[in-house]
Amino acid sequence: MASKYELRATVRGMRRMRGQTATAALADSLAEQLRGLTRKFDARVVACFASTTLEPPTAAFLSWARDHDVQVLLPRASSETTLEWCVDTGELAEHPRLRVPEPVGPALASGLDTAELLLLPAAAADRSGTRLGWGGGYYDRALAVLEPEQRARIIAVVHDDEVLERLPREPHDVRIAGIVTPSVYLETPANAN
């Protein structure tokens, strides 16, 4: 099996080959999937992320959520290892080091623990419930403190070709309950345990 490092490099290459135009064309399909999950979980507070130009595009979903009174919490790196959460207002700025879009505005005193649905970025995910992040550990640290009922609502957001049969997993990797792509939602047997 390829290492996490090798898998991340492969995914980066595939995303660059797909390109910004083809990725942007997935916005409506992904937004429909994410709206469906919001309804399925009857979520009024959703944790999500503002996507880069090569990630599965979340901007259309974020816009829909703002228009439909669904509060979305977006992450912002508050240190080299920690995320803080802000309510999405549509205003974003690029993080100077990580080069990802982040929300502008005050951080919430509470955070991820108030979300009823958690939509996470990932490099890849597997059908057993393993999420491959980008190696910073931000999300694993943020998710580790959640209660079991919240872990049952952790969904990785990836491209269709980033759903794999098996990924390397380490003890600190928090399991995911599902995977969503622009074309499908899959529940995992891990149920985020």
PDB file of C-alpha atoms in Angstrom:
ATOM      1  CA  MET A   1       0.000   0.000   0.000  1.00  0.00           C
ATOM      2  CA  ALA A   2       1.221   3.495  -0.818  1.00  0.00           C
ATOM      3  CA  SER A   3       2.218   5.741   2.061  1.00  0.00           C
ATOM      4  CA  LYS A   4       0.153   8.758   3.076  1.00  0.00           C
ATOM      5  CA  TYR A   5       2.846  10.990   1.595  1.00  0.00           C
ATOM      6  CA  GLU A   6       2.702   9.170  -1.747  1.00  0.00           C
ATOM      7  CA  LEU A   7      -1.099   9.224  -1.812  1.00  0.00           C
ATOM      8  CA  ARG A   8      -1.208  12.961  -1.112  1.00  0.00           C
ATOM      9  CA  ALA A   9       1.242  13.577  -3.962  1.00  0.00           C
ATOM     10  CA  THR A  10      -0.882  11.448  -6.312  1.00  0.00           C
ATOM     11  CA  VAL A  11      -4.060  13.336  -5.369  1.00  0.00           C
ATOM     12  CA  ARG A  12      -2.348  16.714  -5.830  1.00  0.00           C
ATOM     13  CA  GLY A  13      -1.252  15.618  -9.296  1.00  0.00           C
ATOM     14  CA  MET A  14      -4.724  14.368 -10.225  1.00  0.00           C
ATOM     15  CA  ARG A  15      -6.288  17.621  -9.041  1.00  0.00           C
ATOM     16  CA  ARG A  16      -3.833  19.697 -11.070  1.00  0.00           C
ATOM     17  CA  MET A  17      -4.559  17.551 -14.143  1.00  0.00           C
ATOM     18  CA  ARG A  18      -8.324  17.957 -13.638  1.00  0.00           C
ATOM     19  CA  GLY A  19      -7.766  21.712 -13.544  1.00  0.00           C
ATOM     20  CA  GLN A  20      -9.754  24.657 -12.275  1.00  0.00           C
ATOM     21  CA  THR A  21     -12.316  24.736 -15.089  1.00  0.00           C
ATOM     22  CA  ALA A  22     -13.343  21.081 -14.762  1.00  0.00           C
ATOM     23  CA  THR A  23     -13.393  21.415 -10.971  1.00  0.00           C
ATOM     24  CA  ALA A  24     -15.583  24.534 -11.084  1.00  0.00           C
ATOM     25  CA  ALA A  25     -18.041  22.666 -13.329  1.00  0.00           C
ATOM     26  CA  LEU A  26     -18.772  20.333 -10.383  1.00  0.00           C
ATOM     27  CA  ALA A  27     -20.168  23.141  -8.193  1.00  0.00           C
ATOM     28  CA  ASP A  28     -23.883  22.576  -8.836  1.00  0.00           C
ATOM     29  CA  SER A  29     -23.654  18.792  -8.468  1.00  0.00           C
ATOM     30  CA  LEU A  30     -21.750  19.030  -5.208  1.00  0.00           C
ATOM     31  CA  ALA A  31     -24.050  21.750  -3.876  1.00  0.00           C
ATOM     32  CA  GLU A  32     -27.043  19.458  -4.525  1.00  0.00           C
ATOM     33  CA  GLN A  33     -25.355  16.620  -2.611  1.00  0.00           C
ATOM     34  CA  LEU A  34     -24.504  18.922   0.326  1.00  0.00           C
ATOM     35  CA  ARG A  35     -28.029  20.385   0.419  1.00  0.00           C
ATOM     36  CA  GLY A  36     -29.361  16.822   0.514  1.00  0.00           C
ATOM     37  CA  LEU A  37     -27.132  15.957   3.473  1.00  0.00           C
ATOM     38  CA  THR A  38     -28.185  19.130   5.285  1.00  0.00           C
ATOM     39  CA  ARG A  39     -31.809  18.033   4.885  1.00  0.00           C
ATOM     40  CA  LYS A  40     -31.070  14.384   5.739  1.00  0.00           C
ATOM     41  CA  PHE A  41     -29.513  15.378   9.054  1.00  0.00           C
ATOM     42  CA  ASP A  42     -31.990  18.237   9.596  1.00  0.00           C
ATOM     43  CA  ALA A  43     -28.943  20.428  10.250  1.00  0.00           C
ATOM     44  CA  ARG A  44     -29.315  24.126  11.016  1.00  0.00           C
ATOM     45  CA  VAL A  45     -25.625  24.494  11.928  1.00  0.00           C
ATOM     46  CA  VAL A  46     -23.111  22.955   9.513  1.00  0.00           C
ATOM     47  CA  ALA A  47     -19.326  22.935   9.691  1.00  0.00           C
ATOM     48  CA  CYS A  48     -17.856  23.170   6.194  1.00  0.00           C
ATOM     49  CA  PHE A  49     -14.834  24.711   4.476  1.00  0.00           C
ATOM     50  CA  ALA A  50     -14.191  27.301   1.802  1.00  0.00           C
ATOM     51  CA  SER A  51     -12.630  25.334  -1.019  1.00  0.00           C
ATOM     52  CA  THR A  52      -9.525  26.142  -3.004  1.00  0.00           C
ATOM     53  CA  THR A  53      -9.757  26.159  -6.806  1.00  0.00           C
ATOM     54  CA  LEU A  54      -8.817  22.466  -7.045  1.00  0.00           C
ATOM     55  CA  GLU A  55     -10.882  21.085  -4.144  1.00  0.00           C
ATOM     56  CA  PRO A  56     -14.468  19.952  -4.593  1.00  0.00           C
ATOM     57  CA  PRO A  57     -16.161  23.381  -4.906  1.00  0.00           C
ATOM     58  CA  THR A  58     -18.187  24.438  -1.860  1.00  0.00           C
ATOM     59  CA  ALA A  59     -18.986  28.082  -2.751  1.00  0.00           C
ATOM     60  CA  ALA A  60     -22.418  27.327  -4.280  1.00  0.00           C
ATOM     61  CA  PHE A  61     -23.426  25.368  -1.165  1.00  0.00           C
ATOM     62  CA  LEU A  62     -22.172  28.134   1.128  1.00  0.00           C
ATOM     63  CA  SER A  63     -24.211  30.689  -0.806  1.00  0.00           C
ATOM     64  CA  TRP A  64     -27.325  28.496  -0.617  1.00  0.00           C
ATOM     65  CA  ALA A  65     -26.840  28.037   3.152  1.00  0.00           C
ATOM     66  CA  ARG A  66     -26.607  31.805   3.734  1.00  0.00           C
ATOM     67  CA  ASP A  67     -29.810  32.283   1.711  1.00  0.00           C
ATOM     68  CA  HIS A  68     -31.676  29.524   3.615  1.00  0.00           C
ATOM     69  CA  ASP A  69     -30.814  30.370   7.215  1.00  0.00           C
ATOM     70  CA  VAL A  70     -28.395  27.488   7.631  1.00  0.00           C
ATOM     71  CA  GLN A  71     -25.503  28.711   9.748  1.00  0.00           C
ATOM     72  CA  VAL A  72     -22.178  27.519   8.394  1.00  0.00           C
ATOM     73  CA  LEU A  73     -19.047  27.422  10.520  1.00  0.00           C
ATOM     74  CA  LEU A  74     -15.818  27.805   8.572  1.00  0.00           C
ATOM     75  CA  PRO A  75     -12.358  26.976   9.936  1.00  0.00           C
ATOM     76  CA  ARG A  76      -9.478  29.384  10.309  1.00  0.00           C
ATOM     77  CA  ALA A  77      -6.002  28.383  11.456  1.00  0.00           C
ATOM     78  CA  SER A  78      -5.398  30.151  14.759  1.00  0.00           C
ATOM     79  CA  SER A  79      -1.941  28.658  15.268  1.00  0.00           C
ATOM     80  CA  GLU A  80       0.392  26.126  13.668  1.00  0.00           C
ATOM     81  CA  THR A  81      -1.795  23.299  15.006  1.00  0.00           C
ATOM     82  CA  THR A  82      -5.241  24.633  15.901  1.00  0.00           C
ATOM     83  CA  LEU A  83      -8.416  25.660  14.109  1.00  0.00           C
ATOM     84  CA  GLU A  84     -10.938  28.216  15.281  1.00  0.00           C
ATOM     85  CA  TRP A  85     -14.431  28.526  13.837  1.00  0.00           C
ATOM     86  CA  CYS A  86     -16.221  31.558  12.393  1.00  0.00           C
ATOM     87  CA  VAL A  87     -19.720  32.030  11.007  1.00  0.00           C
ATOM     88  CA  ASP A  88     -19.639  32.237   7.214  1.00  0.00           C
ATOM     89  CA  THR A  89     -20.600  35.713   5.986  1.00  0.00           C
ATOM     90  CA  GLY A  90     -19.271  35.254   2.457  1.00  0.00           C
ATOM     91  CA  GLU A  91     -16.152  37.301   3.186  1.00  0.00           C
ATOM     92  CA  LEU A  92     -12.917  35.337   2.787  1.00  0.00           C
ATOM     93  CA  ALA A  93      -9.180  36.016   2.828  1.00  0.00           C
ATOM     94  CA  GLU A  94      -6.288  33.746   1.893  1.00  0.00           C
ATOM     95  CA  HIS A  95      -4.185  32.402   4.760  1.00  0.00           C
ATOM     96  CA  PRO A  96      -0.656  33.745   4.116  1.00  0.00           C
ATOM     97  CA  ARG A  97       1.159  30.474   4.824  1.00  0.00           C
ATOM     98  CA  LEU A  98      -1.404  27.735   4.085  1.00  0.00           C
ATOM     99  CA  ARG A  99      -2.770  29.516   0.991  1.00  0.00           C
ATOM    100  CA  VAL A 100      -6.362  28.427   1.672  1.00  0.00           C
ATOM    101  CA  PRO A 101      -9.435  30.668   1.854  1.00  0.00           C
ATOM    102  CA  GLU A 102     -10.509  31.436   5.405  1.00  0.00           C
ATOM    103  CA  PRO A 103     -13.393  33.412   6.910  1.00  0.00           C
ATOM    104  CA  VAL A 104     -12.969  37.018   7.954  1.00  0.00           C
ATOM    105  CA  GLY A 105     -14.529  38.071  11.228  1.00  0.00           C
ATOM    106  CA  PRO A 106     -14.558  37.117  14.870  1.00  0.00           C
ATOM    107  CA  ALA A 107     -13.999  33.556  16.010  1.00  0.00           C
ATOM    108  CA  LEU A 108     -16.775  31.894  17.972  1.00  0.00           C
ATOM    109  CA  ALA A 109     -16.257  31.188  21.663  1.00  0.00           C
ATOM    110  CA  SER A 110     -17.774  27.772  21.032  1.00  0.00           C
ATOM    111  CA  GLY A 111     -16.862  25.943  17.908  1.00  0.00           C
ATOM    112  CA  LEU A 112     -17.137  22.674  16.109  1.00  0.00           C
ATOM    113  CA  ASP A 113     -19.111  21.104  18.953  1.00  0.00           C
ATOM    114  CA  THR A 114     -22.170  23.193  17.970  1.00  0.00           C
ATOM    115  CA  ALA A 115     -22.313  21.755  14.426  1.00  0.00           C
ATOM    116  CA  GLU A 116     -25.017  19.232  13.557  1.00  0.00           C
ATOM    117  CA  LEU A 117     -23.258  18.160  10.356  1.00  0.00           C
ATOM    118  CA  LEU A 118     -19.513  18.252   9.714  1.00  0.00           C
ATOM    119  CA  LEU A 119     -18.335  18.442   6.087  1.00  0.00           C
ATOM    120  CA  LEU A 120     -14.557  18.085   5.979  1.00  0.00           C
ATOM    121  CA  PRO A 121     -11.978  18.560   3.255  1.00  0.00           C
ATOM    122  CA  ALA A 122      -9.852  15.526   2.467  1.00  0.00           C
ATOM    123  CA  ALA A 123      -7.270  14.319   0.007  1.00  0.00           C
ATOM    124  CA  ALA A 124      -9.075  10.971  -0.162  1.00  0.00           C
ATOM    125  CA  ALA A 125     -11.385   8.738   1.835  1.00  0.00           C
ATOM    126  CA  ASP A 126     -11.974   5.020   1.929  1.00  0.00           C
ATOM    127  CA  ARG A 127     -15.100   2.926   2.233  1.00  0.00           C
ATOM    128  CA  SER A 128     -14.151   1.718   5.726  1.00  0.00           C
ATOM    129  CA  GLY A 129     -14.257   5.240   7.187  1.00  0.00           C
ATOM    130  CA  THR A 130     -10.671   6.457   6.923  1.00  0.00           C
ATOM    131  CA  ARG A 131     -10.083  10.060   5.843  1.00  0.00           C
ATOM    132  CA  LEU A 132      -6.722  11.085   4.426  1.00  0.00           C
ATOM    133  CA  GLY A 133      -6.057  14.712   5.266  1.00  0.00           C
ATOM    134  CA  TRP A 134      -3.224  16.866   4.045  1.00  0.00           C
ATOM    135  CA  GLY A 135      -0.872  16.078   6.928  1.00  0.00           C
ATOM    136  CA  GLY A 136      -1.224  19.074   9.214  1.00  0.00           C
ATOM    137  CA  GLY A 137      -3.385  17.260  11.769  1.00  0.00           C
ATOM    138  CA  TYR A 138      -5.668  20.287  12.227  1.00  0.00           C
ATOM    139  CA  TYR A 139      -8.880  18.330  11.742  1.00  0.00           C
ATOM    140  CA  ASP A 140      -7.857  15.231  13.705  1.00  0.00           C
ATOM    141  CA  ARG A 141      -7.130  17.460  16.717  1.00  0.00           C
ATOM    142  CA  ALA A 142     -10.407  19.360  16.306  1.00  0.00           C
ATOM    143  CA  LEU A 143     -12.467  16.177  15.895  1.00  0.00           C
ATOM    144  CA  ALA A 144     -10.848  14.250  18.755  1.00  0.00           C
ATOM    145  CA  VAL A 145     -12.849  16.185  21.370  1.00  0.00           C
ATOM    146  CA  LEU A 146     -16.274  15.546  19.832  1.00  0.00           C
ATOM    147  CA  GLU A 147     -18.915  13.364  21.444  1.00  0.00           C
ATOM    148  CA  PRO A 148     -19.839  10.050  19.719  1.00  0.00           C
ATOM    149  CA  GLU A 149     -23.178  11.380  18.414  1.00  0.00           C
ATOM    150  CA  GLN A 150     -21.353  14.217  16.642  1.00  0.00           C
ATOM    151  CA  ARG A 151     -18.764  11.844  15.203  1.00  0.00           C
ATOM    152  CA  ALA A 152     -21.651  10.014  13.531  1.00  0.00           C
ATOM    153  CA  ARG A 153     -22.135  13.126  11.373  1.00  0.00           C
ATOM    154  CA  ILE A 154     -18.574  13.562  10.080  1.00  0.00           C
ATOM    155  CA  ILE A 155     -18.557  13.458   6.278  1.00  0.00           C
ATOM    156  CA  ALA A 156     -15.469  13.743   4.040  1.00  0.00           C
ATOM    157  CA  VAL A 157     -15.894  15.816   0.860  1.00  0.00           C
ATOM    158  CA  VAL A 158     -13.808  14.528  -2.056  1.00  0.00           C
ATOM    159  CA  HIS A 159     -13.868  14.148  -5.830  1.00  0.00           C
ATOM    160  CA  ASP A 160     -15.377  10.941  -7.232  1.00  0.00           C
ATOM    161  CA  ASP A 161     -11.964   9.459  -8.067  1.00  0.00           C
ATOM    162  CA  GLU A 162     -10.698  10.075  -4.506  1.00  0.00           C
ATOM    163  CA  VAL A 163     -12.949   7.419  -2.933  1.00  0.00           C
ATOM    164  CA  LEU A 164     -10.635   4.453  -2.438  1.00  0.00           C
ATOM    165  CA  GLU A 165     -11.054   0.932  -1.150  1.00  0.00           C
ATOM    166  CA  ARG A 166      -8.341   1.215   1.492  1.00  0.00           C
ATOM    167  CA  LEU A 167      -6.126   3.914   2.950  1.00  0.00           C
ATOM    168  CA  PRO A 168      -3.374   3.728   5.571  1.00  0.00           C
ATOM    169  CA  ARG A 169      -4.782   4.510   9.002  1.00  0.00           C
ATOM    170  CA  GLU A 170      -3.033   5.536  12.218  1.00  0.00           C
ATOM    171  CA  PRO A 171      -4.447   5.516  15.763  1.00  0.00           C
ATOM    172  CA  HIS A 172      -4.926   9.313  15.817  1.00  0.00           C
ATOM    173  CA  ASP A 173      -6.985   9.323  12.587  1.00  0.00           C
ATOM    174  CA  VAL A 174     -10.604  10.111  13.451  1.00  0.00           C
ATOM    175  CA  ARG A 175     -13.030   7.878  11.544  1.00  0.00           C
ATOM    176  CA  ILE A 176     -15.661   9.341   9.238  1.00  0.00           C
ATOM    177  CA  ALA A 177     -19.310   8.311   9.018  1.00  0.00           C
ATOM    178  CA  GLY A 178     -19.662   9.074   5.331  1.00  0.00           C
ATOM    179  CA  ILE A 179     -18.172  10.326   2.090  1.00  0.00           C
ATOM    180  CA  VAL A 180     -19.765  12.812  -0.294  1.00  0.00           C
ATOM    181  CA  THR A 181     -18.667  13.531  -3.857  1.00  0.00           C
ATOM    182  CA  PRO A 182     -20.296  15.549  -6.625  1.00  0.00           C
ATOM    183  CA  SER A 183     -22.203  12.412  -7.659  1.00  0.00           C
ATOM    184  CA  VAL A 184     -22.780  10.242  -4.563  1.00  0.00           C
ATOM    185  CA  TYR A 185     -23.112  10.004  -0.790  1.00  0.00           C
ATOM    186  CA  LEU A 186     -21.726   6.845   0.832  1.00  0.00           C
ATOM    187  CA  GLU A 187     -22.120   5.820   4.444  1.00  0.00           C
ATOM    188  CA  THR A 188     -19.173   3.986   5.943  1.00  0.00           C
ATOM    189  CA  PRO A 189     -19.382   1.001   8.281  1.00  0.00           C
ATOM    190  CA  ALA A 190     -17.068   2.810  10.696  1.00  0.00           C
ATOM    191  CA  ASN A 191     -19.923   5.160  11.695  1.00  0.00           C
ATOM    192  CA  ALA A 192     -17.116   7.449  12.915  1.00  0.00           C
ATOM    193  CA  ASN A 193     -16.147   5.229  15.841  1.00  0.00           C
TER     194      ASN A 193
END
